[in-house]
Amino acid sequence: MRPLNEMREVTIGGIGITKWGFYENAEWYDFGSEAILAALKDAEMEWKDVQAAFCGSVYQGTGSGHQAIKEIGLTGIPIINVENACSSCASAFRLAYQMVAAEIYDIVLAVGMEKMPRGPIPSTAFRPWELKLGFNVQPANYANIAVQYMKNTGATMEDFSLVTIKNRRHGTLNPNARFQKPVTLEEVMNSRLVAIPLRLLHCCPLADGAAAFILCSKDKLKSKHKVITVAASTLTSGVYGEGYPPADLIPSLKYPPAMTLSELSAKQAYEVAGCGPADIDVVQAYDTMAPAELWDLEELGFCKPGEAPHLLREGVFDLNGKIPVNTDGGLMSRGHPLGATAGGQIYEIVLQLRGQAGLRQVKDAKVGLAHAMGAGPNSAVTILKR
Amino acid sequence: MTKDGKMIFPLNEGLYTLPSLPDEKTQLIGSKCTNCGELFFPKKDKGLCIHCQQITLEEVKLSRQGKIASFTIVLQPPSGGFYHGPVPYAYGYVDLPEGVRIETQFTGDFNTLEIGGDVELVIEKLYEDAEGNEFVTYKFKPLKD
Ligand SMILES: [Zn+2]
């Protein structure tokens, strides 16, 4: 196996995103192609420059990327559809990165797009006998982790609520987010109980949306944006013995893993990038449920186990804190179009490193990390540098 | 069959023993690896141990008592239309002394659920259909102290 950090440097040629929310009169190929065209424009490239396309989505069915690209024009390039649950776009991004790093192509598109199904969402992780017992309630699966986290760390319901409040506050500065209004502690604590101890406002909202990236070798860059390189893009899909209720994984009591899935993907990413958590200036963590952001930050190495609630209260993860987390409002504000979600995270890191994040700009951000999790299970860590 | 012609069905087949003698008690059925010792519930029909990848699993009956590892009380019905039991309902995980974690619904007084609390296996109705037929399942119930 050839180490990725010995391969060709890969840069971000261009980025594109759409407003995230509910599109009642448009399909994924409509706003997906809109994001691709925005990325091309940002890259100052022509569609005919793109040599391969990796298209992430979860619910759009067969050939979903082809449908989006048909809106722009087929050019004979390979189009590969990537379904990897909530890590789909990070996985598409990783494949594009590897293609450029390995010098197979010079300019590659990665896109994530999703029009979420309306009504109940089927889960493939649970077996029929488990569905009959009601084990497939996503907030309840996180609630089972949350009560253990509370017991082990002393974290409180209020700590979880403070994650929602912080991210929704950041979201007020993101014009592409589904929710751009802040919420109060009272509103979170009075929202409907879904699965004790989690309430509705501890759960991220759904949304439709898309994000696209042109990845290229440095010599192909055309725009005058600051040069952003991909320092690492890792993906790990499950380790033996780790419990992860959202993916219907029960922990092994006899053979617990040496490292969790998140810890392993983060370790691999830091090794390839040649940096550690202390070098990261801005973080997009995985806040599909409010408490998950807390243990995510711990597993990514930004603090010791159990320390995140305390640091959150101190403002360390605020926009102007020492480690700004979910600067665009996270899943809590953006909403969660499964196949596009990780793209929203990477998009924000690029904006921050370029210094184009406007009112939510983190001062002088040079290195950023995005972490997508999800069913499978998958854990994808992307580190970008300028 | 119950006396008024209603039937009792297990919600799922093969998860627990069906006692034939009056003083015999129901137990969950799992798999144990004779190579690495790993335990699984439910039992794995292929006999393949997903820890050591050997075809070395044998069927075992599991302990009837354990401790609550975690629990939640669900206040909204699950999606998909597969679940016909009551809402709210409680579910979570129980650790058995031989070293295996079981995903389960809880029954009894939900206010007595606590992490580390002692629970015991019971077989109980989850719901009945329009004809009055009962569908029963394994659950764990807090032990009275
Ligand atoms: Zn084994």
Coordinates of N, CA, C and O in Angstrom, one line a residue, chain A residues 120-122 126 128-141 143-145 147-148 151 192-197 200 240-241 244-245 248-255, chain B residues 11-12 15 36-42 50-51 69-76 78-80 82-84 89 91-93 95-96 98-101 103-105 115 126 137-138:
Chain A
P120 N -42.1 8.6 6.8 CA -41.1 7.7 7.5 C -40.0 7.3 6.6 O -40.2 7.0 5.5
I121 N -38.8 7.3 7.2 CA -37.6 6.8 6.5 C -37.3 5.4 6.8 O -37.1 5.1 8.0
P122 N -37.3 4.5 5.9 CA -36.9 3.1 6.2 C -35.4 3.0 6.6 O -34.6 3.7 6.1
F126 N -31.7 -2.4 10.7 CA -32.4 -3.3 11.7 C -33.0 -4.5 11.0 O -33.6 -4.4 9.9
P128 N -35.8 -7.6 10.7 CA -37.2 -7.6 10.9 C -37.7 -7.8 12.3 O -38.6 -7.2 12.8
W129 N -37.0 -8.8 13.0 CA -37.4 -9.0 14.4 C -37.2 -7.8 15.3 O -37.9 -7.6 16.3
E130 N -36.2 -7.0 15.0 CA -35.9 -5.8 15.8 C -36.9 -4.7 15.5 O -37.3 -3.9 16.4
L131 N -37.3 -4.6 14.2 CA -38.3 -3.6 13.8 C -39.6 -3.9 14.6 O -40.3 -2.9 15.0
K132 N -40.0 -5.2 14.7 CA -41.2 -5.5 15.4 C -41.2 -5.1 16.9 O -42.2 -5.0 17.5
L133 N -39.9 -5.0 17.4 CA -39.8 -4.6 18.8 C -39.6 -3.1 19.0 O -39.4 -2.6 20.1
G134 N -39.6 -2.4 17.9 CA -39.5 -0.9 18.0 C -38.1 -0.4 18.3 O -37.9 0.6 18.9
F135 N -37.0 -1.2 17.9 CA -35.6 -0.8 18.2 C -35.1 0.2 17.2 O -33.9 0.6 17.3
N136 N -35.9 0.7 16.2 CA -35.3 1.5 15.1 C -35.6 3.0 15.3 O -35.7 3.7 14.3
V137 N -35.8 3.4 16.5 CA -36.1 4.9 16.7 C -34.8 5.6 16.9 O -34.1 5.4 17.9
Q138 N -34.4 6.4 15.9 CA -33.0 7.0 15.9 C -32.7 7.8 17.1 O -31.7 7.6 17.8
P139 N -33.6 8.8 17.5 CA -33.3 9.5 18.8 C -33.2 8.6 20.0 O -32.4 8.9 20.9
A140 N -34.0 7.5 20.0 CA -33.9 6.6 21.1 C -32.6 5.9 21.2 O -32.0 5.6 22.2
N141 N -32.0 5.6 20.0 CA -30.7 4.9 19.9 C -29.7 5.8 20.5 O -28.8 5.4 21.2
A143 N -30.3 8.2 22.6 CA -30.7 8.4 24.0 C -30.0 7.3 24.8 O -29.5 7.6 25.9
N144 N -29.9 6.1 24.3 CA -29.2 5.0 25.0 C -27.7 5.3 25.2 O -27.1 4.9 26.2
I145 N -27.1 6.0 24.2 CA -25.7 6.4 24.4 C -25.6 7.6 25.3 O -24.8 7.6 26.2
V147 N -27.5 8.4 27.9 CA -27.7 8.2 29.3 C -26.4 7.6 29.9 O -26.0 7.8 31.0
Q148 N -25.7 6.8 29.1 CA -24.4 6.2 29.5 C -23.4 7.4 29.7 O -22.6 7.4 30.6
K151 N -24.1 9.3 32.8 CA -23.6 8.5 33.9 C -22.1 8.6 34.1 O -21.6 8.8 35.2
R192 N -40.8 19.1 22.7 CA -41.4 17.8 22.9 C -40.4 16.7 23.3 O -39.4 16.6 22.6
L193 N -40.7 15.9 24.3 CA -39.8 14.8 24.6 C -40.0 13.7 23.5 O -41.1 13.3 23.2
V194 N -38.9 13.3 23.0 CA -38.9 12.2 21.9 C -38.6 10.9 22.5 O -39.3 9.9 22.3
A195 N -37.4 10.8 23.1 CA -37.0 9.6 23.8 C -36.1 10.1 25.0 O -35.1 10.6 24.8
I196 N -36.6 9.8 26.2 CA -36.0 10.3 27.4 C -34.5 10.0 27.4 O -34.2 8.8 27.2
P197 N -33.6 10.9 27.5 CA -33.8 12.3 27.9 C -33.8 13.3 26.8 O -33.8 14.5 27.0
L200 N -37.1 17.2 21.1 CA -37.1 17.5 19.7 C -36.0 18.4 19.3 O -35.3 18.1 18.3
Y240 N -14.6 -4.0 15.2 CA -15.2 -5.1 15.9 C -15.5 -4.7 17.4 O -14.5 -4.2 18.0
G241 N -16.6 -4.9 17.9 CA -16.9 -4.8 19.3 C -17.4 -3.5 19.8 O -17.7 -3.3 20.9
Y244 N -22.8 0.7 18.6 CA -23.3 1.9 18.0 C -24.8 1.7 17.6 O -25.1 1.3 16.5
P245 N -25.7 2.0 18.6 CA -27.1 1.7 18.4 C -27.7 2.3 17.1 O -28.5 1.6 16.5
D248 N -27.4 -0.3 14.8 CA -27.8 -1.6 15.3 C -26.5 -2.4 15.7 O -26.5 -3.6 15.4
L249 N -25.5 -1.8 16.3 CA -24.3 -2.5 16.7 C -24.3 -2.6 18.2 O -24.3 -1.6 18.9
I250 N -24.3 -3.8 18.7 CA -24.2 -4.0 20.2 C -22.8 -4.3 20.6 O -22.1 -5.0 19.9
P251 N -22.3 -3.6 21.6 CA -20.8 -3.8 21.9 C -20.5 -5.2 22.4 O -21.4 -5.8 23.0
S252 N -19.3 -5.6 22.1 CA -18.8 -6.9 22.7 C -18.3 -6.6 24.1 O -17.5 -5.7 24.3
L253 N -18.8 -7.3 25.1 CA -18.3 -7.2 26.4 C -16.9 -7.9 26.6 O -16.1 -7.6 27.4
K254 N -16.7 -9.0 25.8 CA -15.5 -9.8 25.9 C -14.4 -9.2 25.1 O -13.2 -9.3 25.5
Y255 N -14.7 -8.6 23.9 CA -13.6 -8.0 23.0 C -13.9 -6.6 22.6 O -14.2 -6.3 21.5
Chain B
L11 N -43.9 -13.2 19.0 CA -43.7 -12.1 18.1 C -42.6 -12.5 17.1 O -42.7 -12.2 15.9
N12 N -41.5 -13.1 17.6 CA -40.4 -13.6 16.8 C -40.1 -15.0 17.2 O -40.1 -15.3 18.4
L15 N -36.0 -16.9 19.5 CA -35.2 -16.1 20.4 C -35.1 -16.6 21.8 O -34.1 -16.4 22.5
C36 N -13.0 -18.7 20.4 CA -12.6 -17.5 21.1 C -13.5 -17.1 22.3 O -13.1 -16.2 23.0
G37 N -14.6 -17.8 22.5 CA -15.4 -17.6 23.7 C -16.4 -16.5 23.6 O -17.2 -16.2 24.5
E38 N -16.4 -15.8 22.4 CA -17.4 -14.7 22.2 C -18.8 -15.2 22.3 O -19.1 -16.4 21.9
L39 N -19.7 -14.4 22.8 CA -21.1 -14.7 22.9 C -22.0 -13.8 22.1 O -21.6 -12.6 21.9
F40 N -23.1 -14.3 21.5 CA -24.0 -13.5 20.7 C -25.4 -13.8 21.1 O -25.8 -14.9 21.4
F41 N -26.2 -12.7 21.0 CA -27.7 -12.9 21.0 C -28.3 -12.0 19.9 O -27.9 -10.8 19.9
P42 N -29.2 -12.4 19.1 CA -29.7 -13.8 19.1 C -28.6 -14.8 18.5 O -27.6 -14.3 18.1
I50 N -18.4 -13.9 14.2 CA -18.0 -12.7 13.5 C -16.8 -12.0 14.2 O -16.4 -11.0 13.8
H51 N -16.4 -12.6 15.3 CA -15.1 -12.1 15.9 C -13.9 -12.8 15.4 O -12.9 -12.2 15.0
A69 N -27.7 -1.8 31.3 CA -26.5 -1.0 30.8 C -27.0 0.4 30.4 O -26.3 1.4 30.6
S70 N -28.2 0.5 29.8 CA -28.8 1.8 29.4 C -30.2 1.6 29.1 O -30.6 0.4 28.8
F71 N -31.0 2.6 29.1 CA -32.4 2.5 28.7 C -32.9 3.9 28.3 O -32.3 4.9 28.6
T72 N -34.0 3.9 27.5 CA -34.7 5.1 27.2 C -36.2 4.8 27.2 O -36.5 3.6 27.1
I73 N -36.9 5.8 27.3 CA -38.4 5.7 27.2 C -38.8 6.4 25.9 O -38.5 7.6 25.8
V74 N -39.4 5.7 25.0 CA -39.7 6.3 23.7 C -41.1 6.8 23.7 O -42.1 6.1 24.1
L75 N -41.3 8.1 23.3 CA -42.6 8.7 23.4 C -43.2 8.9 22.0 O -44.3 9.6 21.9
Q76 N -42.5 8.5 20.9 CA -43.2 8.6 19.6 C -43.1 7.2 18.9 O -42.2 6.5 19.1
P78 N -42.4 4.3 16.4 CA -41.3 4.1 15.4 C -41.9 4.2 14.0 O -43.1 3.9 13.8
S79 N -41.0 4.6 13.1 CA -41.5 4.7 11.7 C -41.5 3.3 11.0 O -41.0 2.4 11.5
G80 N -42.2 3.3 9.9 CA -42.2 2.1 9.1 C -43.4 1.2 9.2 O -43.6 0.3 8.4
F82 N -43.9 -1.2 11.4 CA -43.6 -2.6 11.8 C -44.0 -2.8 13.3 O -44.1 -4.0 13.7
Y83 N -44.1 -1.8 14.1 CA -44.2 -1.9 15.5 C -45.7 -1.7 15.9 O -46.3 -0.7 15.5
H84 N -46.3 -2.7 16.6 CA -47.7 -2.6 16.9 C -47.9 -2.5 18.4 O -49.0 -2.7 18.9
Y89 N -42.9 3.3 25.3 CA -42.4 2.0 25.7 C -40.9 2.2 26.0 O -40.3 3.3 25.6
Y91 N -36.9 0.8 26.0 CA -36.0 -0.2 25.6 C -34.6 0.3 25.8 O -34.3 1.4 26.0
G92 N -33.7 -0.7 25.8 CA -32.3 -0.4 26.1 C -31.5 -1.7 26.1 O -31.8 -2.6 25.3
Y93 N -30.5 -1.8 26.9 CA -29.6 -2.9 26.9 C -29.4 -3.5 28.3 O -29.4 -2.8 29.3
D95 N -26.8 -6.3 30.4 CA -25.6 -7.1 30.5 C -25.8 -8.3 31.3 O -26.2 -8.3 32.4
L96 N -25.6 -9.5 30.7 CA -25.7 -10.8 31.4 C -24.3 -11.1 32.0 O -23.3 -10.8 31.4
E98 N -22.5 -13.7 32.0 CA -21.5 -14.5 31.2 C -20.8 -13.6 30.2 O -19.8 -14.1 29.5
G99 N -21.3 -12.3 30.0 CA -20.5 -11.4 29.2 C -21.1 -11.2 27.8 O -20.4 -11.2 26.8
V100 N -22.4 -10.9 27.8 CA -23.1 -10.6 26.5 C -24.1 -9.5 26.8 O -24.8 -9.5 27.8
R101 N -24.2 -8.5 25.9 CA -25.2 -7.5 26.0 C -26.4 -7.8 25.2 O -26.3 -8.1 24.0
E103 N -30.1 -6.5 23.6 CA -31.1 -5.3 23.3 C -32.5 -5.8 23.7 O -32.9 -6.9 23.2
T104 N -33.2 -5.0 24.4 CA -34.5 -5.5 24.9 C -35.5 -4.4 25.2 O -35.0 -3.3 25.5
Q105 N -36.8 -4.7 25.2 CA -37.7 -3.9 25.8 C -37.7 -4.1 27.3 O -37.4 -5.2 27.8
I115 N -29.6 2.6 35.4 CA -28.3 2.0 34.9 C -27.7 1.2 36.1 O -27.6 1.7 37.2
L126 N -46.9 -8.2 23.8 CA -46.6 -6.9 23.3 C -47.8 -6.2 22.8 O -48.1 -5.0 23.1
T137 N -43.5 -11.5 23.6 CA -42.0 -11.3 23.3 C -41.3 -11.4 24.7 O -41.9 -11.3 25.7
Y138 N -40.0 -11.6 24.5 CA -39.1 -11.5 25.7 C -39.0 -10.0 26.1 O -39.0 -9.1 25.2

